[in-house]
Amino acid sequence: MHKDIIKAMEKYADEENIPIMEKKGIDFLCKFIEKNEIKSILELGTAIGYSAIRMALTSKDVKITSVERNQDRYMMALKNVKACDLEDRITLICGDALDVDIKEKYDMVFIDAAKAQNINFFNKYKENLNKYGVIVTDNISFHGFVESKEEIENKNLRGLVNKIRDYIEFLKNHPEYETKFYKVGDGIAITYKKEDINE
Ligand code: SAH
Ligand code: MG
């Protein structure tokens, strides 16, 4: 049963500190996919396949390609996708999302990989959107650190949080794209092409 496999993935991610989407975040995203009849998704950052499987289960018409650079996680994702019988609708690629060459276009690009690289992912993959396509980015809030006014002691964490702040500014000031920010899960941004919404 899908439900049991999903539960087991949530438990595994919790125990092994694998940063899968928060429940409320993935629920929100699945509803968004259904409502907007999104059929093709490119995901950056598969981890163990949790969000890819959840998104694929929204409808039999949904197809997903997902990229993961960590070999062990990629292998685990393969196993989980197989256990859910979704190999025909979820294609997994093992590689660095900044290096792989993907020519297809998608209704949605979902950025959920290395947070410091968000601007680079955005710029690389904005060309892979179909007309009316959207770019969704997870962890825009990063456990509340992004909005927090307090000084962050840990240097690595501070660097990462500042990168996410830079990305938010980049999205807000982009001349060609418009972004809505949702305080759900760990913070989700949905970006639209202005020329698509102003028609
Ligand atoms: N989307 C998943 C969670 C992804 S966690 C879910 O919600 O279920 C982020 C993942 O991105 C990690 O597994 C990490 O190995 C991977 N990652 C980070 N940088 C990457 C890159 N440049 N290319 C591909 N994968 C990357
Ligand atoms: Mg995430």
Coordinates of N, CA and C and ligand atoms in Angstrom, one line a residue:
M1 N 0.8 -1.2 0.0 CA 0.0 0.0 0.0 C 0.9 1.3 0.0
H2 N 0.5 2.2 -0.8 CA 1.2 3.5 -0.9 C 1.3 4.2 0.5
K3 N 0.2 4.1 1.2 CA 0.1 4.8 2.5 C 1.2 4.3 3.4
D4 N 1.4 3.0 3.5 CA 2.4 2.4 4.4 C 3.8 2.8 4.0
I5 N 4.0 2.8 2.7 CA 5.4 3.1 2.2 C 5.7 4.5 2.5
I6 N 4.7 5.4 2.3 CA 4.9 6.8 2.6 C 5.2 7.1 4.1
K7 N 4.4 6.4 4.9 CA 4.6 6.5 6.4 C 6.1 6.0 6.7
A8 N 6.5 4.9 6.1 CA 7.8 4.4 6.4 C 8.9 5.4 5.9
M9 N 8.7 6.1 4.8 CA 9.6 7.0 4.3 C 9.7 8.2 5.3
E10 N 8.6 8.7 5.8 CA 8.6 9.8 6.8 C 9.3 9.4 8.0
K11 N 9.2 8.2 8.5 CA 9.8 7.7 9.7 C 11.4 7.6 9.4
Y12 N 11.7 7.1 8.3 CA 13.1 6.9 7.9 C 13.8 8.3 7.8
A13 N 13.1 9.2 7.2 CA 13.7 10.6 7.0 C 13.9 11.3 8.3
D14 N 12.9 11.0 9.2 CA 13.0 11.6 10.5 C 14.2 11.1 11.3
E15 N 14.3 9.8 11.3 CA 15.4 9.1 12.0 C 16.8 9.4 11.5
E16 N 16.9 9.5 10.1 CA 18.2 9.7 9.5 C 18.5 11.2 9.1
N17 N 17.6 12.1 9.6 CA 17.8 13.5 9.3 C 17.9 13.8 7.9
I18 N 17.0 13.3 7.1 CA 16.9 13.6 5.7 C 15.8 14.6 5.5
P19 N 16.2 15.8 5.0 CA 15.2 16.9 5.0 C 14.2 16.9 3.9
I20 N 13.2 15.9 4.1 CA 12.1 15.9 3.1 C 11.1 17.0 3.5
M21 N 10.2 17.3 2.6 CA 9.3 18.4 2.8 C 8.5 18.2 4.0
E22 N 8.1 19.3 4.7 CA 7.2 19.2 5.8 C 5.8 18.8 5.3
K23 N 5.1 18.1 6.2 CA 3.8 17.5 5.8 C 2.9 18.6 5.2
K24 N 2.8 19.7 5.9 CA 1.9 20.8 5.5 C 2.3 21.4 4.2
G25 N 3.6 21.4 4.0 CA 4.2 21.9 2.7 C 3.9 21.0 1.5
I26 N 4.1 19.7 1.7 CA 3.8 18.8 0.6 C 2.3 18.7 0.3
D27 N 1.5 18.8 1.4 CA 0.0 18.8 1.2 C -0.4 20.0 0.4
F28 N 0.1 21.1 0.7 CA -0.1 22.4 0.0 C 0.3 22.2 -1.5
L29 N 1.5 21.7 -1.7 CA 2.0 21.6 -3.1 C 1.2 20.6 -3.9
C30 N 0.8 19.5 -3.3 CA -0.1 18.5 -4.0 C -1.4 19.1 -4.4
K31 N -2.0 19.9 -3.5 CA -3.3 20.6 -3.9 C -3.0 21.6 -5.0
F32 N -1.9 22.3 -5.0 CA -1.6 23.3 -6.0 C -1.5 22.6 -7.4
I33 N -0.8 21.4 -7.4 CA -0.6 20.6 -8.6 C -2.0 20.1 -9.1
E34 N -2.8 19.7 -8.3 CA -4.2 19.2 -8.7 C -5.0 20.4 -9.3
K35 N -5.0 21.5 -8.5 CA -5.8 22.6 -8.9 C -5.4 23.2 -10.2
N36 N -4.1 23.2 -10.5 CA -3.6 23.8 -11.7 C -3.4 22.8 -12.8
E37 N -3.8 21.6 -12.5 CA -3.6 20.5 -13.5 C -2.2 20.4 -14.1
I38 N -1.3 20.5 -13.2 CA 0.1 20.3 -13.6 C 0.4 18.9 -14.0
K39 N 1.0 18.7 -15.1 CA 1.2 17.3 -15.6 C 2.6 16.8 -15.7
S40 N 3.5 17.8 -15.8 CA 4.9 17.4 -15.9 C 5.8 18.2 -14.9
I41 N 6.6 17.6 -14.2 CA 7.4 18.2 -13.1 C 8.9 17.8 -13.2
L42 N 9.7 18.8 -13.1 CA 11.2 18.6 -13.0 C 11.5 19.0 -11.5
E43 N 12.0 18.0 -10.8 CA 12.4 18.2 -9.4 C 13.9 18.2 -9.3
L44 N 14.5 19.2 -8.6 CA 15.9 19.2 -8.2 C 16.0 18.9 -6.8
G45 N 16.7 17.8 -6.5 CA 16.8 17.3 -5.1 C 15.7 16.3 -4.8
T46 N 16.0 15.0 -5.1 CA 15.1 13.9 -4.9 C 15.1 13.4 -3.5
A47 N 16.3 13.4 -2.8 CA 16.5 12.7 -1.5 C 16.1 11.3 -1.7
I48 N 15.1 10.8 -0.9 CA 14.8 9.4 -1.0 C 13.5 9.2 -1.8
G49 N 13.0 10.2 -2.5 CA 11.9 10.1 -3.4 C 10.6 10.5 -2.8
Y50 N 10.6 11.0 -1.6 CA 9.3 11.3 -0.9 C 8.4 12.3 -1.6
S51 N 8.9 13.5 -1.9 CA 8.1 14.5 -2.5 C 7.7 14.0 -4.0
A52 N 8.6 13.4 -4.7 CA 8.3 12.9 -6.0 C 7.2 11.9 -6.0
I53 N 7.2 11.0 -5.1 CA 6.1 10.0 -5.0 C 4.8 10.7 -4.6
R54 N 4.9 11.6 -3.6 CA 3.6 12.3 -3.2 C 3.0 13.0 -4.4
M55 N 3.9 13.7 -5.1 CA 3.4 14.5 -6.2 C 2.8 13.6 -7.3
A56 N 3.5 12.5 -7.6 CA 3.0 11.6 -8.6 C 1.7 11.0 -8.3
L57 N 1.4 10.8 -7.0 CA 0.2 10.2 -6.6 C -1.0 11.1 -6.7
T58 N -0.8 12.4 -7.0 CA -1.9 13.3 -7.1 C -2.8 12.9 -8.3
S59 N -2.2 12.4 -9.4 CA -3.0 12.0 -10.6 C -2.2 11.1 -11.4
K60 N -2.9 10.2 -12.1 CA -2.2 9.3 -13.0 C -1.5 10.0 -14.2
D61 N -2.0 11.2 -14.4 CA -1.4 12.0 -15.6 C -0.1 12.7 -15.3
V62 N 0.3 12.7 -14.0 CA 1.5 13.4 -13.6 C 2.8 12.6 -13.9
K63 N 3.7 13.3 -14.6 CA 5.0 12.6 -14.8 C 6.1 13.5 -14.2
I64 N 7.1 12.8 -13.6 CA 8.1 13.6 -12.9 C 9.5 13.1 -13.3
T65 N 10.4 14.0 -13.5 CA 11.8 13.7 -13.6 C 12.5 14.4 -12.4
S66 N 13.4 13.7 -11.7 CA 14.0 14.2 -10.5 C 15.5 13.9 -10.4
V67 N 16.2 14.9 -10.0 CA 17.7 14.8 -10.0 C 18.2 14.8 -8.6
E68 N 19.1 13.9 -8.3 CA 19.8 13.8 -7.0 C 21.2 13.5 -7.2
R69 N 22.1 14.2 -6.5 CA 23.5 14.0 -6.6 C 24.1 13.0 -5.7
N70 N 23.4 12.7 -4.6 CA 23.9 11.7 -3.6 C 23.5 10.3 -4.0
Q71 N 24.6 9.5 -4.3 CA 24.3 8.2 -4.9 C 23.5 7.3 -4.0
D72 N 23.8 7.3 -2.7 CA 23.0 6.5 -1.7 C 21.5 6.8 -1.7
R73 N 21.3 8.1 -1.7 CA 19.9 8.6 -1.7 C 19.2 8.3 -3.0
Y74 N 19.9 8.4 -4.1 CA 19.4 8.1 -5.4 C 18.9 6.6 -5.4
M75 N 19.8 5.7 -4.9 CA 19.5 4.3 -4.9 C 18.3 4.0 -4.0
M76 N 18.2 4.7 -2.9 CA 17.0 4.5 -2.0 C 15.7 5.0 -2.7
A77 N 15.9 6.1 -3.4 CA 14.7 6.7 -4.1 C 14.2 5.7 -5.2
L78 N 15.2 5.1 -5.9 CA 14.8 4.1 -6.9 C 14.0 3.0 -6.3
K79 N 14.5 2.5 -5.2 CA 13.8 1.4 -4.5 C 12.4 1.8 -4.0
N80 N 12.3 3.0 -3.5 CA 11.0 3.5 -3.1 C 10.0 3.7 -4.2
V81 N 10.5 4.2 -5.3 CA 9.7 4.5 -6.5 C 9.2 3.1 -7.0
K82 N 10.0 2.1 -7.0 CA 9.7 0.8 -7.5 C 8.6 0.2 -6.6
A83 N 8.8 0.3 -5.3 CA 7.9 -0.2 -4.3 C 6.5 0.4 -4.5
C84 N 6.4 1.6 -5.0 CA 5.1 2.3 -5.2 C 4.6 2.0 -6.6
D85 N 5.4 1.2 -7.4 CA 5.0 0.9 -8.8 C 4.9 2.2 -9.7
L86 N 5.8 3.1 -9.5 CA 5.7 4.4 -10.2 C 6.8 4.6 -11.2
E87 N 7.6 3.5 -11.5 CA 8.7 3.6 -12.4 C 8.4 4.2 -13.8
D88 N 7.1 4.0 -14.2 CA 6.8 4.5 -15.5 C 6.4 6.0 -15.5
R89 N 6.3 6.6 -14.3 CA 5.9 8.0 -14.2 C 6.9 8.8 -13.5
I90 N 7.9 8.2 -12.8 CA 9.0 8.9 -12.1 C 10.3 8.5 -12.7
T91 N 11.0 9.4 -13.3 CA 12.3 9.1 -13.9 C 13.4 9.8 -12.9
L92 N 14.3 8.9 -12.5 CA 15.3 9.5 -11.5 C 16.7 9.6 -12.3
I93 N 17.3 10.7 -12.0 CA 18.7 10.9 -12.6 C 19.6 11.1 -11.4
C94 N 20.8 10.4 -11.5 CA 21.8 10.6 -10.5 C 22.8 11.6 -11.0
G95 N 22.9 12.8 -10.5 CA 23.9 13.7 -11.0 C 23.7 15.1 -10.3
D96 N 24.6 16.0 -10.5 CA 24.5 17.3 -10.0 C 23.6 18.1 -10.9
A97 N 22.6 18.7 -10.3 CA 21.6 19.5 -11.1 C 22.2 20.7 -11.8
L98 N 23.4 21.1 -11.4 CA 24.0 22.2 -12.1 C 24.8 21.8 -13.3
D99 N 25.0 20.4 -13.4 CA 25.8 19.9 -14.5 C 24.9 19.2 -15.5
V100 N 23.8 18.5 -15.1 CA 23.1 17.7 -16.1 C 22.4 18.6 -17.1
D101 N 22.2 18.0 -18.3 CA 21.7 18.7 -19.4 C 20.3 18.2 -19.7
I102 N 19.3 19.0 -19.4 CA 17.9 18.5 -19.6 C 17.3 19.5 -20.6
K103 N 16.8 18.9 -21.7 CA 16.2 19.7 -22.8 C 14.7 19.8 -22.7
E104 N 14.0 18.9 -22.1 CA 12.6 18.9 -22.1 C 12.0 20.1 -21.3
K105 N 10.8 20.3 -21.6 CA 10.1 21.4 -20.9 C 9.0 20.9 -20.0
Y106 N 8.7 21.6 -18.9 CA 7.8 21.1 -17.8 C 6.8 22.1 -17.4
D107 N 5.7 21.7 -16.8 CA 4.7 22.6 -16.3 C 5.2 23.2 -15.0
M108 N 6.1 22.5 -14.3 CA 6.6 23.0 -13.0 C 8.0 22.5 -12.8
V109 N 8.9 23.5 -12.4 CA 10.2 23.1 -11.9 C 10.2 23.3 -10.4
F110 N 10.6 22.3 -9.7 CA 10.6 22.3 -8.2 C 12.0 22.3 -7.7
I111 N 12.4 23.4 -7.1 CA 13.8 23.6 -6.6 C 13.8 23.2 -5.2
D112 N 14.5 22.1 -4.8 CA 14.6 21.7 -3.4 C 15.9 21.0 -3.2
A113 N 17.0 21.6 -3.7 CA 18.3 21.0 -3.5 C 19.2 21.9 -2.6
A114 N 20.4 22.2 -3.0 CA 21.3 23.0 -2.1 C 20.8 24.4 -2.1
K115 N 20.4 24.9 -1.0 CA 19.8 26.2 -0.8 C 20.6 27.4 -1.3
A116 N 21.9 27.2 -1.2 CA 22.8 28.3 -1.5 C 22.9 28.5 -3.1
Q117 N 22.4 27.5 -3.8 CA 22.5 27.5 -5.3 C 21.2 27.9 -5.9
N118 N 20.2 28.4 -5.1 CA 18.9 28.6 -5.7 C 18.9 29.6 -6.9
I119 N 19.7 30.6 -6.9 CA 19.7 31.6 -8.0 C 20.2 30.9 -9.3
N120 N 21.3 30.0 -9.1 CA 21.9 29.3 -10.2 C 20.9 28.3 -10.8
F121 N 20.2 27.6 -9.9 CA 19.2 26.6 -10.3 C 18.1 27.4 -11.1
F122 N 17.6 28.5 -10.6 CA 16.6 29.3 -11.2 C 17.0 29.7 -12.6
N123 N 18.2 30.3 -12.7 CA 18.7 30.8 -14.0 C 18.9 29.6 -15.0
K124 N 19.3 28.5 -14.5 CA 19.6 27.4 -15.5 C 18.3 26.8 -15.9
Y125 N 17.3 26.6 -15.1 CA 16.1 25.8 -15.4 C 14.9 26.7 -15.8
K126 N 15.0 28.0 -15.8 CA 13.9 28.8 -16.2 C 13.5 28.6 -17.7
E127 N 14.6 28.1 -18.4 CA 14.3 27.8 -19.9 C 13.6 26.5 -20.1
N128 N 13.4 25.7 -19.0 CA 12.8 24.4 -19.1 C 11.3 24.5 -18.8
L129 N 10.7 25.7 -18.8 CA 9.3 25.8 -18.5 C 8.4 25.8 -19.7
N130 N 7.3 25.1 -19.7 CA 6.3 25.3 -20.7 C 5.6 26.6 -20.5
K131 N 4.8 27.0 -21.5 CA 4.0 28.2 -21.3 C 3.1 28.0 -20.1
Y132 N 3.0 29.1 -19.3 CA 2.2 29.1 -18.1 C 2.9 28.2 -17.0
G133 N 4.1 27.8 -17.2 CA 4.8 27.0 -16.3 C 5.2 27.8 -15.0
V134 N 5.4 27.1 -13.9 CA 5.8 27.8 -12.7 C 7.1 27.2 -12.1
I135 N 7.8 28.0 -11.4 CA 8.9 27.5 -10.6 C 8.6 27.6 -9.1
V136 N 8.7 26.4 -8.5 CA 8.3 26.4 -7.0 C 9.6 26.1 -6.3
T137 N 9.8 26.9 -5.2 CA 11.0 26.7 -4.4 C 10.7 26.4 -2.9
D138 N 11.3 25.4 -2.4 CA 11.0 25.0 -1.0 C 12.0 25.6 0.0
N139 N 11.7 25.7 1.2 CA 12.6 26.1 2.3 C 13.0 27.6 2.2
I140 N 12.1 28.4 1.8 CA 12.3 29.8 1.7 C 12.4 30.5 3.1
S141 N 11.9 29.8 4.1 CA 11.9 30.3 5.5 C 13.1 29.7 6.3
F142 N 13.6 28.6 5.9 CA 14.6 27.8 6.5 C 14.5 27.8 8.1
H143 N 13.5 27.1 8.5 CA 13.2 26.9 10.0 C 13.0 28.2 10.7
G144 N 12.6 29.3 10.0 CA 12.3 30.6 10.6 C 13.6 31.5 10.6
F145 N 14.7 30.9 10.3 CA 15.9 31.7 10.4 C 15.9 32.9 9.4
V146 N 15.3 32.7 8.2 CA 15.3 33.7 7.2 C 14.6 35.0 7.6
E147 N 13.5 34.9 8.3 CA 12.8 36.0 8.8 C 13.3 36.6 10.1
S148 N 14.1 35.8 10.8 CA 14.5 36.2 12.2 C 15.5 37.4 12.1
K149 N 15.3 38.3 13.0 CA 16.2 39.5 13.0 C 17.5 39.2 13.9
E150 N 17.4 38.1 14.6 CA 18.6 37.8 15.5 C 19.8 37.5 14.7
E151 N 20.9 37.8 15.3 CA 22.2 37.5 14.7 C 22.4 36.0 14.8
I152 N 22.8 35.3 13.7 CA 23.0 33.9 13.7 C 24.5 33.6 14.0
E153 N 24.7 32.9 15.1 CA 26.1 32.7 15.6 C 26.9 31.8 14.6
N154 N 26.3 30.7 14.2 CA 27.0 29.7 13.4 C 27.3 30.3 12.0
K155 N 28.5 30.2 11.6 CA 29.0 30.9 10.4 C 28.3 30.3 9.1
N156 N 28.4 28.9 9.1 CA 27.8 28.2 7.9 C 26.3 28.5 7.8
L157 N 25.6 28.4 8.9 CA 24.2 28.6 8.9 C 23.9 30.1 8.4
R158 N 24.7 31.0 9.0 CA 24.5 32.4 8.6 C 24.7 32.6 7.1
G159 N 25.7 32.0 6.6 CA 26.0 32.1 5.1 C 24.8 31.5 4.3
L160 N 24.3 30.4 4.7 CA 23.2 29.8 4.0 C 21.9 30.6 4.1
V161 N 21.6 31.1 5.3 CA 20.4 32.0 5.4 C 20.5 33.2 4.6
N162 N 21.7 33.8 4.6 CA 21.9 35.0 3.7 C 21.7 34.7 2.3
K163 N 22.1 33.5 1.8 CA 21.9 33.1 0.4 C 20.4 33.0 0.1
I164 N 19.7 32.5 1.1 CA 18.2 32.4 0.8 C 17.6 33.8 0.8
R165 N 18.1 34.7 1.7 CA 17.6 36.1 1.6 C 17.9 36.7 0.3
D166 N 19.1 36.5 -0.2 CA 19.5 37.0 -1.5 C 18.6 36.5 -2.6
Y167 N 18.2 35.2 -2.5 CA 17.3 34.6 -3.5 C 15.9 35.2 -3.4
I168 N 15.5 35.5 -2.2 CA 14.2 36.2 -2.1 C 14.2 37.5 -2.7
E169 N 15.3 38.3 -2.5 CA 15.4 39.6 -3.1 C 15.5 39.5 -4.6
F170 N 16.2 38.5 -5.1 CA 16.3 38.2 -6.5 C 14.9 38.0 -7.1
L171 N 14.1 37.2 -6.5 CA 12.8 36.9 -7.0 C 11.9 38.1 -6.9
K172 N 12.0 38.9 -5.8 CA 11.1 40.1 -5.7 C 11.4 41.1 -6.7
N173 N 12.7 41.2 -7.1 CA 13.1 42.3 -8.0 C 13.2 41.9 -9.4
H174 N 12.9 40.6 -9.7 CA 13.1 40.2 -11.1 C 12.1 40.9 -12.0
P175 N 12.6 41.4 -13.1 CA 11.7 42.2 -14.0 C 10.8 41.3 -14.8
E176 N 11.1 40.0 -15.0 CA 10.3 39.1 -15.9 C 9.4 38.1 -15.1
Y177 N 9.6 38.0 -13.8 CA 8.9 37.0 -13.0 C 8.2 37.7 -11.8
E178 N 7.1 37.1 -11.5 CA 6.4 37.5 -10.3 C 6.3 36.3 -9.3
T179 N 6.5 36.6 -8.0 CA 6.6 35.5 -7.1 C 5.6 35.7 -5.9
K180 N 4.9 34.6 -5.6 CA 4.1 34.6 -4.4 C 4.8 33.8 -3.3
F181 N 4.8 34.3 -2.1 CA 5.5 33.6 -1.0 C 4.4 33.1 0.0
Y182 N 4.5 31.8 0.3 CA 3.5 31.2 1.2 C 4.2 30.7 2.5
K183 N 3.6 31.1 3.6 CA 4.2 30.7 4.9 C 3.6 29.3 5.3
V184 N 3.9 28.3 4.5 CA 3.3 27.0 4.8 C 4.5 26.0 4.8
G185 N 4.5 25.0 5.6 CA 5.6 24.1 5.7 C 6.9 24.9 6.1
D186 N 7.9 24.8 5.4 CA 9.2 25.5 5.7 C 9.3 26.8 4.7
G187 N 8.1 27.2 4.2 CA 8.1 28.4 3.3 C 8.3 28.0 1.9
I188 N 7.3 28.4 1.1 CA 7.3 28.0 -0.3 C 7.1 29.2 -1.2
A189 N 7.9 29.3 -2.3 CA 7.7 30.4 -3.2 C 7.2 29.8 -4.5
I190 N 6.2 30.5 -5.1 CA 5.7 30.1 -6.4 C 5.9 31.3 -7.4
T191 N 6.7 31.0 -8.4 CA 7.1 32.0 -9.4 C 6.4 31.8 -10.7
Y192 N 5.8 32.9 -11.2 CA 5.1 32.9 -12.5 C 5.9 33.8 -13.5
K193 N 5.8 33.6 -14.8 CA 6.3 34.5 -15.8 C 5.3 35.6 -16.0
K194 N 5.8 36.8 -15.9 CA 4.9 38.0 -16.0 C 4.1 38.0 -17.3
E195 N 4.8 37.6 -18.4 CA 4.1 37.7 -19.7 C 3.0 36.6 -19.8
D196 N 3.0 35.6 -18.9 CA 2.0 34.6 -18.9 C 0.7 35.1 -18.1
I197 N 1.0 35.8 -17.0 CA -0.2 36.2 -16.2 C -0.8 37.5 -16.7
N198 N -0.1 38.3 -17.5 CA -0.6 39.6 -17.9 C -1.3 39.5 -19.3
E199 N -1.6 38.3 -19.7 CA -2.2 38.1 -21.0 C -3.7 38.5 -21.0
Ligands
SAH1 N1 12.6 16.9 -2.4 C1 12.9 16.0 -1.3 C2 13.9 16.5 -0.4 C3 15.2 16.9 -1.0 S1 16.5 17.3 0.2 C4 11.6 15.7 -0.6 O1 11.0 16.7 -0.1 O2 11.3 14.5 -0.4 C5 17.7 18.0 -0.8 C6 18.4 17.0 -1.6 O3 19.1 17.7 -2.6 C7 19.5 16.3 -0.9 O4 19.3 14.9 -0.9 C8 20.8 16.6 -1.6 O5 21.7 15.6 -1.7 C9 20.3 17.1 -2.9 N2 21.1 18.1 -3.6 C10 21.8 19.1 -3.1 N3 22.4 19.8 -4.1 C11 22.2 19.1 -5.2 C12 22.6 19.4 -6.6 N4 23.4 20.4 -6.9 N5 22.2 18.5 -7.5 C13 21.4 17.4 -7.2 N6 21.0 17.2 -5.9 C14 21.4 18.0 -5.0
MG2 MG 12.9 21.1 1.1

